[in-house]
PDB file of C-alpha atoms in Angstrom:
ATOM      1  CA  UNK P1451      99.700  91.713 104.504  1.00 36.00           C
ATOM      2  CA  UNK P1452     100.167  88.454 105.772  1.00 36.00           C
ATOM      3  CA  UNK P1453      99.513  88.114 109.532  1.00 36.00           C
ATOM      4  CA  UNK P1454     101.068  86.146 112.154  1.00 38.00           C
ATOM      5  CA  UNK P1455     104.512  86.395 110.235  1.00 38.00           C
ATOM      6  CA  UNK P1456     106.164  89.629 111.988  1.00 38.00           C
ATOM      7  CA  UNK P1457     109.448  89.020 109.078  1.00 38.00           C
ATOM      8  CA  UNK P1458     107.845  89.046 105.878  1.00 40.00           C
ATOM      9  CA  UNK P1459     105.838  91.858 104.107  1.00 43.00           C
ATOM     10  CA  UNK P1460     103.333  90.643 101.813  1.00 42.00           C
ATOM     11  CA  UNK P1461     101.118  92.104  99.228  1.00 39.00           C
ATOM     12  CA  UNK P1462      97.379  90.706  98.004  1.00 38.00           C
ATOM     13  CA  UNK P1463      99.002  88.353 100.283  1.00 36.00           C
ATOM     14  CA  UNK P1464     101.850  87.123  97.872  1.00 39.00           C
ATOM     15  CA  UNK P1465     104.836  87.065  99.585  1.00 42.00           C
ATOM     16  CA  UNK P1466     107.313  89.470  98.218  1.00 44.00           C
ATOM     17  CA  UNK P1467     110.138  89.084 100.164  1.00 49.00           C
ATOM     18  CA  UNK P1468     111.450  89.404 104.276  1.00 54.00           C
ATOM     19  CA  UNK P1469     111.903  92.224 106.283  1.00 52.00           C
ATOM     20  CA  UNK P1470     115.508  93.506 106.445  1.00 55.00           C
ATOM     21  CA  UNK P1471     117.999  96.710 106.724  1.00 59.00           C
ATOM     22  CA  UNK P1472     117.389  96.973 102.826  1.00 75.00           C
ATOM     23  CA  UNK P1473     113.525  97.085 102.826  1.00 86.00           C
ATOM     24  CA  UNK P1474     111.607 100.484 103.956  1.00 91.00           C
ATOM     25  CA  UNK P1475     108.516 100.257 106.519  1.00 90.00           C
ATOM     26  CA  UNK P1476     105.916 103.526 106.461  1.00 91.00           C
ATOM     27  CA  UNK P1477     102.411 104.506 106.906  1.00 93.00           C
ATOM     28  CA  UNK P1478     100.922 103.827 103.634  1.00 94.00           C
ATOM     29  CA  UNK P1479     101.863 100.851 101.347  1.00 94.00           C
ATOM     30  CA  UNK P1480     100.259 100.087  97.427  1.00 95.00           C
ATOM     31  CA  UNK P1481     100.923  97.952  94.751  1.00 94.00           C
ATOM     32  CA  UNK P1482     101.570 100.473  91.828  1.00 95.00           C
ATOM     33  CA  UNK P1483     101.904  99.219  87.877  1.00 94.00           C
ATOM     34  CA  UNK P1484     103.756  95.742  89.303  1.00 93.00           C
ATOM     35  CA  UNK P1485     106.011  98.738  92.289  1.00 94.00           C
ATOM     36  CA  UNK P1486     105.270  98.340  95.680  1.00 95.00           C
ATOM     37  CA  UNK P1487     105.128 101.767  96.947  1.00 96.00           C
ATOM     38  CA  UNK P1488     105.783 103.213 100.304  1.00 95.00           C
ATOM     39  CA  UNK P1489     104.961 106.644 101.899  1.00 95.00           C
ATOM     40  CA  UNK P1490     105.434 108.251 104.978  1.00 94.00           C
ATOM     41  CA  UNK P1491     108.543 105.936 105.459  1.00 92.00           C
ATOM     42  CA  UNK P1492     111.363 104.234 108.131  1.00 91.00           C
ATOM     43  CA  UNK P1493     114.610 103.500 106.348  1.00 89.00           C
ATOM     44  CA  UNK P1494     117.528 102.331 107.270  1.00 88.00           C
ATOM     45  CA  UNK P1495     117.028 104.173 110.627  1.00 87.00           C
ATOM     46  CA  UNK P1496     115.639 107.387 109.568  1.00 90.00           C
ATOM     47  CA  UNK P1497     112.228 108.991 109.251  1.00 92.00           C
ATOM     48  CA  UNK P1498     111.103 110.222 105.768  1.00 93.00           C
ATOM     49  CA  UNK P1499     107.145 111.552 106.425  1.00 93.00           C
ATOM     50  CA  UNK P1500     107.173 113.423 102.911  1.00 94.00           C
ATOM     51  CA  UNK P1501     108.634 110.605 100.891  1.00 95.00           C
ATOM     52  CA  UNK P1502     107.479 107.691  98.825  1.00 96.00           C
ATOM     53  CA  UNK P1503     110.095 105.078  98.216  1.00 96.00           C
ATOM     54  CA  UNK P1504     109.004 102.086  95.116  1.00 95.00           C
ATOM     55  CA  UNK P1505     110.566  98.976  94.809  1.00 95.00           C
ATOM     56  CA  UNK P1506     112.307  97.462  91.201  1.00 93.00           C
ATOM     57  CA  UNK P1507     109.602  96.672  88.565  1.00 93.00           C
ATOM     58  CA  UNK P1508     108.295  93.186  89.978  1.00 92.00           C
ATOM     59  CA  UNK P1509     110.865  92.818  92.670  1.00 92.00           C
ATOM     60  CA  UNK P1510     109.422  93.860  95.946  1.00 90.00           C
ATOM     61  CA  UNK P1511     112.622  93.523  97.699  1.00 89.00           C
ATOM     62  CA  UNK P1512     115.216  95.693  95.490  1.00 93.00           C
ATOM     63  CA  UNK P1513     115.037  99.072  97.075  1.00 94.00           C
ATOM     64  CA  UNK P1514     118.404 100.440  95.854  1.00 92.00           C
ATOM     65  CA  UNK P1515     118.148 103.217  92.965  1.00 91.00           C
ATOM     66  CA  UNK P1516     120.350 101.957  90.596  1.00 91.00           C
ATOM     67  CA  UNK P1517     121.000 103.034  87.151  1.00 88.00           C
ATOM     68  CA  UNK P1518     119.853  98.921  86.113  1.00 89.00           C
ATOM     69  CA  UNK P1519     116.356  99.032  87.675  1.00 92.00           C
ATOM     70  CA  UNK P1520     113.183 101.325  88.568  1.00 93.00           C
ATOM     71  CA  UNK P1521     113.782 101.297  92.488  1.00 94.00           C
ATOM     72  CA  UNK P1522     114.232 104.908  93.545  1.00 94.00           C
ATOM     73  CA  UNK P1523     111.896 107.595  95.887  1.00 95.00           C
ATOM     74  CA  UNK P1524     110.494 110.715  95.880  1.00 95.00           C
ATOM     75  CA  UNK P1525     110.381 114.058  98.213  1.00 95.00           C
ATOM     76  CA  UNK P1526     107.159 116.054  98.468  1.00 91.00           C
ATOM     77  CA  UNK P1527     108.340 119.638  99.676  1.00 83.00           C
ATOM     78  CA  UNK P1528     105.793 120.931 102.231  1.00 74.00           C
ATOM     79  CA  UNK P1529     105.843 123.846 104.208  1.00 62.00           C
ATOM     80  CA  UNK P1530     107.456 123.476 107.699  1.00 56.00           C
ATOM     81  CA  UNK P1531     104.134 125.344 109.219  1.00 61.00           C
ATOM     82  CA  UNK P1532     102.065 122.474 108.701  1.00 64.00           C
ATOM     83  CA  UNK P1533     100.528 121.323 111.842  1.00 70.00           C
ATOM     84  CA  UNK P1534     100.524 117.826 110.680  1.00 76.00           C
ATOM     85  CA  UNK P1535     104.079 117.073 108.597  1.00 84.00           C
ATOM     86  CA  UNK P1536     104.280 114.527 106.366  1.00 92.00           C
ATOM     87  CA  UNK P1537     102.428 112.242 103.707  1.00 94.00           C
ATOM     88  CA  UNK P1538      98.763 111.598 105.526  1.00 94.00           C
ATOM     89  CA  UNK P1539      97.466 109.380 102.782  1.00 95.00           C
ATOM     90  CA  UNK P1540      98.285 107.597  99.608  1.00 96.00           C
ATOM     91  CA  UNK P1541      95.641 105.550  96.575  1.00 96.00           C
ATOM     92  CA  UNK P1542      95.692 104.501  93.589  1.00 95.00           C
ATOM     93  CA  UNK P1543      92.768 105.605  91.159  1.00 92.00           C
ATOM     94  CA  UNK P1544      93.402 104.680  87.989  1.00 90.00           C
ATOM     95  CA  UNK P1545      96.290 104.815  86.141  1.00 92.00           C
ATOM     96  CA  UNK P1546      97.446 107.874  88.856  1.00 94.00           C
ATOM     97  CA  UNK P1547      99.067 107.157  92.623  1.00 96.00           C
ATOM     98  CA  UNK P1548      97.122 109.789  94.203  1.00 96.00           C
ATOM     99  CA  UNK P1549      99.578 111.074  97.116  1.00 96.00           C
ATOM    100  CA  UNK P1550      98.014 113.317 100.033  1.00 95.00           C
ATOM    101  CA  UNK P1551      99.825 115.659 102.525  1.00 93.00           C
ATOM    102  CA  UNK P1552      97.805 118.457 104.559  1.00 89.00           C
ATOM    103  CA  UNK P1553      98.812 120.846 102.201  1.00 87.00           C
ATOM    104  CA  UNK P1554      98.577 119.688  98.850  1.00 90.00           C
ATOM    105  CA  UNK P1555      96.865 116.614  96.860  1.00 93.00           C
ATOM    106  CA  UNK P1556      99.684 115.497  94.136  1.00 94.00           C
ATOM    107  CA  UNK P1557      99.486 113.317  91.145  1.00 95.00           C
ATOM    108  CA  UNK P1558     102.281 110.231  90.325  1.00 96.00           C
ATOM    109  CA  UNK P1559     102.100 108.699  86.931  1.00 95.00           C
ATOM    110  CA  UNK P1560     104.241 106.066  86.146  1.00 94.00           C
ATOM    111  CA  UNK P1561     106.186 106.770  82.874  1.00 91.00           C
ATOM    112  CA  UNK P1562     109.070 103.849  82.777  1.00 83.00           C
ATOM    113  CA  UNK P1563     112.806 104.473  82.648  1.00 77.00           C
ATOM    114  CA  UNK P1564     114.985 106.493  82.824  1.00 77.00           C
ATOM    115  CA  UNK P1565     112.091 108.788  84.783  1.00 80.00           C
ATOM    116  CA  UNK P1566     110.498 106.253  85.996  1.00 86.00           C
ATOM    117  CA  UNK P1567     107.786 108.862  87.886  1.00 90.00           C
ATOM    118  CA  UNK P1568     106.513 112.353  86.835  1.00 92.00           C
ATOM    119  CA  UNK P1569     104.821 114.094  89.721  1.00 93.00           C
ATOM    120  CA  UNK P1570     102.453 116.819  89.275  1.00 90.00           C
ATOM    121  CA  UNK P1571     101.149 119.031  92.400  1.00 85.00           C
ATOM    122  CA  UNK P1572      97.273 119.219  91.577  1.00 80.00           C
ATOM    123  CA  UNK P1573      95.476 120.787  94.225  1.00 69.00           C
ATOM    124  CA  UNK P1574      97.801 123.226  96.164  1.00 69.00           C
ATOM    125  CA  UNK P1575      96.801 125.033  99.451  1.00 78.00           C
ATOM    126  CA  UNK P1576      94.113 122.187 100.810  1.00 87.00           C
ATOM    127  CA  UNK P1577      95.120 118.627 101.297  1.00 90.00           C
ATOM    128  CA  UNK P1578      94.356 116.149 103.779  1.00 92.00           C
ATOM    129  CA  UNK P1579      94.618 117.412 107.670  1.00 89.00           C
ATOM    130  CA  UNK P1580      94.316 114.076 109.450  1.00 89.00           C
ATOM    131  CA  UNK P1581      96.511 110.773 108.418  1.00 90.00           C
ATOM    132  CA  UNK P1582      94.345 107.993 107.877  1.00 90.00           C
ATOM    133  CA  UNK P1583      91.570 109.661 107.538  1.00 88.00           C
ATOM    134  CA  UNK P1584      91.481 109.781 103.621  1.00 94.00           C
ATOM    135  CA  UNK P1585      89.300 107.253 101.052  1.00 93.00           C
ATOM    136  CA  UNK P1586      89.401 105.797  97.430  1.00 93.00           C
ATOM    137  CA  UNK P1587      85.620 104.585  96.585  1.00 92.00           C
ATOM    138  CA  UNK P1588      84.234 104.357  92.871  1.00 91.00           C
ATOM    139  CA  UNK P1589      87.138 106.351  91.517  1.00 92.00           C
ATOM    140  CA  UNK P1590      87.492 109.229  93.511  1.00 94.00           C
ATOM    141  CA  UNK P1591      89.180 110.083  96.547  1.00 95.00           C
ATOM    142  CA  UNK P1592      87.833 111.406  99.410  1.00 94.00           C
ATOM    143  CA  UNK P1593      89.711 113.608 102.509  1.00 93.00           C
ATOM    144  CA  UNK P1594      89.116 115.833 105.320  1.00 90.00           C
ATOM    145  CA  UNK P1595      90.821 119.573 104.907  1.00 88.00           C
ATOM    146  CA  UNK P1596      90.533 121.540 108.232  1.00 83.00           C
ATOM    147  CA  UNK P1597      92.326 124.399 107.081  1.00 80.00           C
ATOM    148  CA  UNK P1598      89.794 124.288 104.212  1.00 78.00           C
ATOM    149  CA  UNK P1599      86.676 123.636 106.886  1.00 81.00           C
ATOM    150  CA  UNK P1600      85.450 121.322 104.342  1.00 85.00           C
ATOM    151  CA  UNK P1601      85.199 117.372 103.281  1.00 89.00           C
ATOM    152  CA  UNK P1602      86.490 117.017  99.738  1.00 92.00           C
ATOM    153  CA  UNK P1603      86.273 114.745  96.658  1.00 93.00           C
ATOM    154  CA  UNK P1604      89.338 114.417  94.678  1.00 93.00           C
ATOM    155  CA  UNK P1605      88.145 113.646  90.559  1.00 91.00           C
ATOM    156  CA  UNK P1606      91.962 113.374  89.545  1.00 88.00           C
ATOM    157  CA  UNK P1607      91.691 116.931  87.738  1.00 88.00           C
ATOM    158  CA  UNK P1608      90.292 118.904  91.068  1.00 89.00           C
ATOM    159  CA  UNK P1609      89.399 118.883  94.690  1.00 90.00           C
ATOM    160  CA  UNK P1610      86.130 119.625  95.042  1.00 90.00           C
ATOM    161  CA  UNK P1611      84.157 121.063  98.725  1.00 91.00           C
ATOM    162  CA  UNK P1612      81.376 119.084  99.358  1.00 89.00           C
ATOM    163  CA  UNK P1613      80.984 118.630 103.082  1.00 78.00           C
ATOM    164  CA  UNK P1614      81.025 122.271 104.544  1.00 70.00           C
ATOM    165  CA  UNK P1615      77.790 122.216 106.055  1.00 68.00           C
ATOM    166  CA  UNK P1616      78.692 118.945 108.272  1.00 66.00           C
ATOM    167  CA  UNK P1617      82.815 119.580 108.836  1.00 61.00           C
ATOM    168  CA  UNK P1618      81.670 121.615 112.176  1.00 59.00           C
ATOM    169  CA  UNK P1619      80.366 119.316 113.903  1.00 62.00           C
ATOM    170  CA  UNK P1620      82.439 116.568 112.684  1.00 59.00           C
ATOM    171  CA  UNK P1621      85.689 119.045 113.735  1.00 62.00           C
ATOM    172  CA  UNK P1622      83.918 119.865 116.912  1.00 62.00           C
ATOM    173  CA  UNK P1623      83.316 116.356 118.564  1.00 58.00           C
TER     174      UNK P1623
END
């Protein structure tokens, strides 16, 4: 992002375009085959926590789904028991945006018009429990299930358990 400059948004610190009614704000922001992608978002005055909005192909600042271009967005449909509601963590691995919520890890693949997305719930039941608090390193991403009482690795097929021994103490301080 480019800092100091409260009215643009950048990206690898390109600018892409200024901040107005028309361009969505959120938690979690990537740079997806040439899309900037958004989760967890503010729009046009409302709160969206379980969806991902993506810009035009190569145009950071068309929002607008349109018939013409590849702008559009995405709901994730969570359950409303979730202690912690909403998207808590979003990477790219790959040739997959890797989208987190506390109950579920989901899989986007880009696929081009007129789809432009095909999502794929992959891990359903554990998912990450604490926004911000999730990892891409060396192809794999990592999270922190509390309903689960374990750390996880995510190998874009599975979510694996690999930190039950140590989650207690972690959860505990």
């Amino acid at each position: 992002a480019l800092l100091g400059e409260p009215s643009l948004i950048g990206s690898e610190y390109v600018l892409v375009g200024s901040l107005r009614d028309n361009t969505p704000s959120g938690k979690y922001l990537v740079n997806f085959f040439d899309h900037l992608v958004v989760g967890n978002c503010f729009w046009k005055g409302q709160q969206e926590p379980y969806r991902i909005r993506w810009s035009n192909l190569r145009e950071f600042g068309t929002w607008e789904a349109k018939r013409t271009n590849e702008a559009d967005w995405y709901d994730f449909l969570e359950s409303s028991n979730d202690r912690i509601h909403g998207i808590t963590g979003m990477h790219v691995v790959n040739d997959l945006l890797v989208v987190l919520t506390s109950g579920s890890v989901n899989l986007v693949r880009y696929v081009g018009l007129p789809r432009i997305i095909q999502v794929q719930t992959n891990a359903a039941k554990v998912g990450n429990d604490f926004p911000y608090a999730s990892l891409q390193m060396f192809g794999f991403v990592w999270f922190l299930s509390e309903r689960a009482q374990s750390f996880f690795v995510f190998d874009g097929q599975s979510a694996t358990p690999v930190g039950r021994e140590i989650i207690f103490p972690f959860l505990a301080d």
